[in-house]
Amino acid sequence: MNTAPVTLLSTAAELDALGRAPGARRAVVMTMGALHEGHATLIRAARAAAGPDGQVVVTVFVNPLQFGEAADLDRYPRTLDADLAVASEAGADAVFAPAVEEVYPGGDPQVRITSGPMGERLEGAHRPGHFDGMLTVVAKLLHLTRPDAAFFGQKDAQQLALVRRMVRDLNFGIDIVAVPTVRDPDGLALSSRNRFLSAEERHTALALPRALFAARDRLAAQQALHARARTVPDRQGRAAALTRLGEARAAADTQAVALARPTVAPAAVRAAAQAVLDEAAEAAVPLVLDYVALVDPADFTEIPDDRVTGEALLAVAARVGATRLIDNIPLTLGALT
């Protein structure tokens, strides 16, 4: 790991002048600052991939194109001094922290990247224009930093999917690497916005990971139930075997298992998550749900109830007080059937 002090860069010219050894790999981690352990994990992954002779560049830029409301933009934390310390400790070589005028010297760009239909779903539907702004600045920062690989967190799964699609569709020739979501011990996904939560609001916000984990556990239990029931040779025997397995919610699945058609899996996943979120909506500090959706991670379309195999992503977004939070968990349908 690099132990030299991190180099702070603020202009494109300084970034251009940043040298690297011939053949050395450059990895970039793009952030909006307010760095935490989740960002540090990304930087460490980039450091490992770049190797001791490679270079890790962290960008810190609060992109105004991604914010629909000026108040939300103004509220976003700016902590550059602390960010430099986090980046240095995690192994970054340089931090590129340009001013808005450096990134958009002519004001708001007239030509932008459009996120297409996938960018209009889920987060895009609740934050119109957000993904167009995100892709525009990511494209610009990729051109400025010229990395071999860029590292993104799985917590922003739709962003990650769109960046991958942009890089593929527009032939950027850059590896996009996903890093798993980092969580606090209580399960809450790390986010720069968590600092705005009061103790009571945080207690309510824990419903997000609880909902995801409840859905994951429900899916695993249901799939195990189907696998065990299918060992019984005849249909009537399967139904009886299912009843003897003793799971309290098994009755709802009896007919589907007896027919060997576990088509209720997506519905059961959604229902398990929704039950936790509904309870949180009644808390003293209520959770206000934007969406909970089980989607195809390739294009973020909703998974139909009759799809019983394949990769899926359960995503949730909600407001607690004045803070909006997102979270998700990958799932595999039919893993045990």
Coordinates of C-alpha atoms in Angstrom, one line a residue:
M1 CA 0.0 0.0 0.0
N2 CA 1.2 3.5 -0.8
T3 CA 2.3 5.3 2.4
A4 CA 3.1 8.7 0.8
P5 CA 0.7 11.6 1.4
V6 CA -2.1 11.8 -1.0
T7 CA -1.8 14.4 -3.8
L8 CA -4.6 16.9 -4.0
L9 CA -5.5 18.0 -7.6
S10 CA -8.1 20.6 -8.5
T11 CA -7.7 21.2 -12.2
A12 CA -7.7 19.1 -15.4
A13 CA -4.2 20.4 -16.1
E14 CA -2.9 19.1 -12.8
L15 CA -4.6 15.7 -13.5
D16 CA -3.0 15.6 -16.9
A17 CA 0.4 16.2 -15.3
L18 CA 0.0 13.3 -12.9
G19 CA 2.5 10.8 -14.1
R20 CA 2.5 7.1 -13.8
A21 CA 5.0 4.4 -14.6
P22 CA 4.9 2.9 -18.1
G23 CA 2.5 0.0 -18.1
A24 CA 1.2 0.8 -14.6
R25 CA -2.6 0.4 -14.2
R26 CA -4.7 3.3 -13.0
A27 CA -7.9 2.7 -11.0
V28 CA -10.4 5.4 -10.2
V29 CA -13.0 5.7 -7.4
M30 CA -15.7 8.3 -8.1
T31 CA -17.3 10.0 -5.1
M32 CA -19.2 13.1 -4.0
G33 CA -17.1 13.3 -0.9
A34 CA -18.1 12.9 2.7
L35 CA -16.1 9.7 2.6
H36 CA -16.8 6.8 5.0
E37 CA -15.8 3.2 5.4
G38 CA -17.9 2.2 2.3
H39 CA -15.7 4.6 0.2
A40 CA -12.6 3.3 1.9
T41 CA -13.5 -0.2 1.0
L42 CA -13.8 0.9 -2.7
I43 CA -10.4 2.6 -2.5
R44 CA -8.8 -0.5 -0.9
A45 CA -10.2 -2.7 -3.7
A46 CA -8.9 -0.3 -6.3
R47 CA -5.5 -0.3 -4.6
A48 CA -5.4 -4.1 -4.6
A49 CA -6.4 -4.2 -8.3
A50 CA -3.9 -1.5 -9.3
G51 CA -1.0 -3.2 -7.5
P52 CA 1.9 -1.6 -5.8
D53 CA 3.2 0.0 -9.0
G54 CA -0.2 1.2 -10.1
Q55 CA -2.1 4.3 -9.3
V56 CA -5.4 5.0 -7.5
V57 CA -7.2 8.3 -8.1
V58 CA -10.3 9.3 -6.1
T59 CA -12.5 12.0 -7.4
V60 CA -14.5 14.2 -5.0
F61 CA -17.1 16.2 -6.8
V62 CA -20.7 17.1 -5.8
N63 CA -22.3 17.1 -9.2
P64 CA -25.1 19.6 -9.5
L65 CA -26.6 17.8 -12.4
Q66 CA -27.7 14.9 -10.2
F67 CA -29.8 17.0 -7.8
G68 CA -33.4 17.9 -8.6
E69 CA -33.7 20.4 -5.6
A70 CA -31.2 23.2 -4.9
A71 CA -31.8 22.6 -1.1
D72 CA -30.7 19.0 -1.4
L73 CA -27.6 20.1 -3.3
D74 CA -26.8 22.7 -0.6
R75 CA -27.4 20.3 2.2
Y76 CA -25.0 17.6 0.8
P77 CA -22.0 17.4 3.2
R78 CA -18.6 18.8 2.1
T79 CA -15.7 17.5 4.1
L80 CA -12.6 17.7 1.9
D81 CA -10.0 17.7 4.7
A82 CA -11.5 14.6 6.3
D83 CA -11.9 13.0 2.8
L84 CA -8.2 13.5 2.1
A85 CA -7.3 11.6 5.3
V86 CA -9.7 8.7 4.5
A87 CA -8.4 8.5 0.9
S88 CA -4.7 8.5 2.1
E89 CA -5.3 5.9 4.8
A90 CA -7.1 3.6 2.3
G91 CA -4.2 3.8 -0.2
A92 CA -5.1 6.4 -2.7
D93 CA -2.3 8.2 -4.6
A94 CA -4.3 11.3 -5.6
V95 CA -7.6 13.0 -5.0
F96 CA -9.1 15.1 -7.8
A97 CA -11.4 17.6 -6.2
P98 CA -12.4 20.2 -8.9
A99 CA -14.7 23.2 -8.6
V100 CA -17.9 23.2 -10.5
E101 CA -16.5 25.7 -12.9
E102 CA -13.6 23.4 -13.7
V103 CA -15.9 20.5 -14.6
Y104 CA -18.5 22.6 -16.4
P105 CA -16.5 25.7 -17.6
G106 CA -19.3 26.9 -19.9
G107 CA -22.1 26.4 -17.3
D108 CA -24.6 23.5 -17.5
P109 CA -23.5 21.3 -20.5
Q110 CA -25.7 21.4 -23.5
V111 CA -24.7 17.9 -24.6
R112 CA -25.4 15.2 -22.1
I113 CA -25.5 11.4 -21.8
T114 CA -29.0 10.1 -21.7
S115 CA -29.8 7.1 -19.5
G116 CA -32.5 5.7 -21.7
P117 CA -35.5 3.6 -20.5
M118 CA -33.5 1.9 -17.7
G119 CA -32.8 5.4 -16.3
E120 CA -36.5 6.2 -16.1
R121 CA -37.3 3.3 -13.7
L122 CA -37.2 3.2 -9.9
E123 CA -34.7 5.9 -8.9
G124 CA -35.1 7.6 -12.3
A125 CA -38.9 7.8 -11.8
H126 CA -38.6 9.4 -8.4
R127 CA -35.6 11.6 -9.4
P128 CA -36.2 12.8 -13.0
G129 CA -33.0 13.6 -14.8
H130 CA -30.8 12.2 -12.0
F131 CA -29.2 9.5 -14.1
D132 CA -28.6 11.7 -17.1
G133 CA -26.6 14.0 -14.8
M134 CA -24.8 11.1 -13.2
L135 CA -23.8 9.5 -16.5
T136 CA -22.7 12.8 -17.9
V137 CA -20.3 13.5 -15.1
V138 CA -19.1 9.9 -15.0
A139 CA -18.3 10.0 -18.7
K140 CA -16.5 13.3 -18.2
L141 CA -14.5 12.0 -15.2
L142 CA -13.6 8.8 -17.0
H143 CA -12.2 10.9 -19.9
L144 CA -10.3 13.2 -17.5
T145 CA -8.8 10.4 -15.3
R146 CA -8.3 7.9 -18.1
P147 CA -8.3 4.8 -15.9
D148 CA -8.0 1.1 -16.7
A149 CA -10.7 0.3 -14.2
A150 CA -13.4 2.2 -12.2
F151 CA -14.8 0.9 -8.9
F152 CA -18.5 1.4 -7.8
G153 CA -20.5 0.2 -4.8
Q154 CA -23.3 -2.3 -5.2
K155 CA -25.5 -0.1 -2.9
D156 CA -26.1 2.2 -5.8
A157 CA -27.1 -0.8 -8.0
Q158 CA -29.0 1.1 -10.6
Q159 CA -26.2 3.6 -11.0
L160 CA -23.7 0.7 -11.4
A161 CA -25.9 -1.0 -14.0
L162 CA -26.2 2.2 -16.0
V163 CA -22.5 3.0 -15.9
R164 CA -21.8 -0.5 -17.1
R165 CA -24.3 -0.1 -19.9
M166 CA -22.8 3.3 -20.9
V167 CA -19.3 1.9 -21.0
R168 CA -20.4 -1.0 -23.1
D169 CA -22.6 0.9 -25.5
L170 CA -20.2 3.7 -26.1
N171 CA -17.0 1.6 -26.2
F172 CA -15.1 3.2 -23.3
G173 CA -12.8 0.3 -23.0
I174 CA -12.7 0.5 -19.2
D175 CA -13.4 -2.2 -16.6
I176 CA -16.3 -1.4 -14.3
V177 CA -15.8 -3.3 -11.0
A178 CA -18.6 -3.7 -8.4
V179 CA -17.8 -3.8 -4.7
P180 CA -20.4 -5.3 -2.2
T181 CA -22.4 -3.0 0.0
V182 CA -20.7 -2.2 3.3
R183 CA -23.0 -2.1 6.4
D184 CA -22.8 -0.9 9.9
P185 CA -23.1 -3.6 12.6
D186 CA -26.8 -2.8 12.9
G187 CA -27.3 -3.6 9.2
L188 CA -27.8 -0.1 7.9
A189 CA -26.0 0.4 4.6
L190 CA -23.2 3.0 4.8
S191 CA -24.2 6.3 3.2
S192 CA -23.0 9.9 3.5
R193 CA -26.7 10.8 4.3
N194 CA -26.8 8.7 7.4
R195 CA -25.2 11.5 9.4
F196 CA -28.4 13.4 9.1
L197 CA -30.4 10.8 10.9
S198 CA -31.3 11.3 14.6
A199 CA -31.2 8.3 16.9
E200 CA -35.0 7.8 16.5
E201 CA -34.8 8.2 12.7
R202 CA -32.0 5.7 12.5
H203 CA -34.1 3.2 14.4
T204 CA -36.8 3.6 11.8
A205 CA -34.3 3.5 8.9
L206 CA -33.2 0.0 10.1
A207 CA -36.5 -1.2 8.5
L208 CA -34.8 -1.0 5.1
P209 CA -32.1 -3.7 5.7
R210 CA -34.6 -5.7 7.9
A211 CA -37.0 -5.8 5.0
L212 CA -34.3 -7.0 2.6
F213 CA -33.1 -9.7 4.9
A214 CA -36.6 -10.8 5.7
A215 CA -37.3 -11.2 2.0
R216 CA -34.0 -13.1 1.5
D217 CA -34.8 -15.4 4.4
R218 CA -38.3 -16.0 3.2
L219 CA -37.1 -16.9 -0.3
A220 CA -34.5 -19.4 1.2
A221 CA -37.1 -20.9 3.4
Q222 CA -39.6 -21.3 0.6
Q223 CA -37.0 -22.8 -1.8
A224 CA -35.9 -25.3 0.9
L225 CA -39.6 -26.1 1.5
H226 CA -40.1 -26.9 -2.2
A227 CA -36.9 -28.9 -2.4
R228 CA -38.0 -31.1 0.5
A229 CA -41.5 -31.4 -0.6
R230 CA -40.4 -32.6 -4.1
T231 CA -38.7 -35.6 -2.5
V232 CA -42.2 -37.0 -1.9
P233 CA -43.3 -38.9 -5.0
D234 CA -47.0 -38.1 -5.4
R235 CA -48.8 -34.8 -5.4
Q236 CA -51.1 -35.6 -2.5
G237 CA -48.1 -36.8 -0.5
R238 CA -46.3 -33.6 -1.3
A239 CA -49.1 -31.5 0.2
A240 CA -49.1 -33.6 3.3
A241 CA -45.4 -33.5 3.6
L242 CA -45.4 -29.7 3.3
T243 CA -47.9 -29.5 6.2
R244 CA -45.7 -31.7 8.4
L245 CA -42.7 -29.5 7.8
G246 CA -44.4 -27.1 10.2
E247 CA -43.5 -23.6 8.8
A248 CA -46.3 -21.3 9.9
R249 CA -46.7 -19.7 6.5
A250 CA -46.5 -23.0 4.6
A251 CA -50.3 -23.2 4.1
A252 CA -50.2 -20.4 1.6
D253 CA -47.7 -22.4 -0.4
T254 CA -49.3 -25.9 -0.2
Q255 CA -51.1 -25.9 -3.5
A256 CA -48.2 -24.5 -5.4
V257 CA -45.8 -27.0 -4.0
A258 CA -48.2 -29.9 -4.5
L259 CA -48.4 -29.0 -8.1
A260 CA -44.6 -28.6 -8.3
R261 CA -45.1 -25.0 -9.6
P262 CA -43.3 -22.6 -7.2
T263 CA -44.7 -19.6 -9.0
V264 CA -45.3 -17.7 -5.7
A265 CA -41.6 -17.0 -5.1
P266 CA -41.4 -13.4 -6.4
A267 CA -44.7 -12.5 -4.7
A268 CA -43.5 -14.0 -1.4
V269 CA -40.3 -12.1 -1.6
R270 CA -42.1 -8.8 -2.1
A271 CA -44.7 -9.6 0.6
A272 CA -42.0 -10.4 3.2
A273 CA -40.3 -7.1 2.6
Q274 CA -43.5 -5.1 2.4
A275 CA -44.7 -6.4 5.8
V276 CA -41.5 -5.0 7.5
L277 CA -41.9 -1.7 5.7
D278 CA -45.6 -1.4 6.5
E279 CA -44.8 -1.8 10.2
A280 CA -42.1 0.9 10.0
A281 CA -44.7 3.2 8.4
E282 CA -46.5 3.2 11.7
A283 CA -43.5 4.1 13.8
A284 CA -43.3 7.2 15.9
V285 CA -41.0 8.6 13.2
P286 CA -42.6 6.9 10.2
L287 CA -40.9 5.5 7.2
V288 CA -42.3 7.0 4.0
L289 CA -41.8 4.4 1.2
D290 CA -41.0 5.4 -2.3
Y291 CA -40.8 1.9 -3.7
V292 CA -39.9 -1.7 -3.0
A293 CA -39.3 -3.6 -6.2
L294 CA -38.0 -7.0 -7.3
V295 CA -36.3 -6.4 -10.6
D296 CA -34.1 -7.9 -13.2
P297 CA -30.6 -6.5 -12.5
A298 CA -29.9 -6.4 -16.3
D299 CA -32.5 -3.7 -17.1
F300 CA -34.4 -3.0 -13.8
T301 CA -37.7 -4.2 -15.2
E302 CA -40.0 -5.7 -12.6
I303 CA -39.8 -9.5 -12.3
P304 CA -43.1 -11.2 -13.1
D305 CA -44.6 -13.6 -10.5
D306 CA -44.3 -16.5 -12.9
R307 CA -40.5 -16.2 -13.2
V308 CA -39.1 -18.7 -10.7
T309 CA -35.4 -18.9 -11.7
G310 CA -32.7 -16.4 -12.4
E311 CA -30.9 -13.5 -10.9
A312 CA -32.9 -10.7 -9.2
L313 CA -32.4 -7.6 -7.2
L314 CA -34.7 -6.5 -4.4
A315 CA -34.5 -2.7 -4.1
V316 CA -36.1 -0.3 -1.7
A317 CA -36.1 3.5 -1.3
A318 CA -37.7 5.5 1.5
R319 CA -37.6 8.8 3.4
V320 CA -37.1 9.0 7.1
G321 CA -37.6 12.5 8.3
A322 CA -35.8 14.7 5.7
T323 CA -33.4 12.0 4.7
R324 CA -33.9 9.8 1.7
L325 CA -32.2 6.3 1.8
I326 CA -31.8 3.5 -0.7
D327 CA -30.7 -0.1 -0.3
N328 CA -30.8 -3.4 -2.2
I329 CA -29.9 -7.0 -2.0
P330 CA -29.1 -9.5 -4.8
L331 CA -31.1 -12.7 -4.9
T332 CA -31.1 -15.9 -6.9
L333 CA -34.6 -17.3 -7.7
G334 CA -34.8 -21.1 -7.8
A335 CA -31.4 -21.6 -6.3
L336 CA -32.6 -24.7 -4.3
T337 CA -35.3 -26.0 -6.5

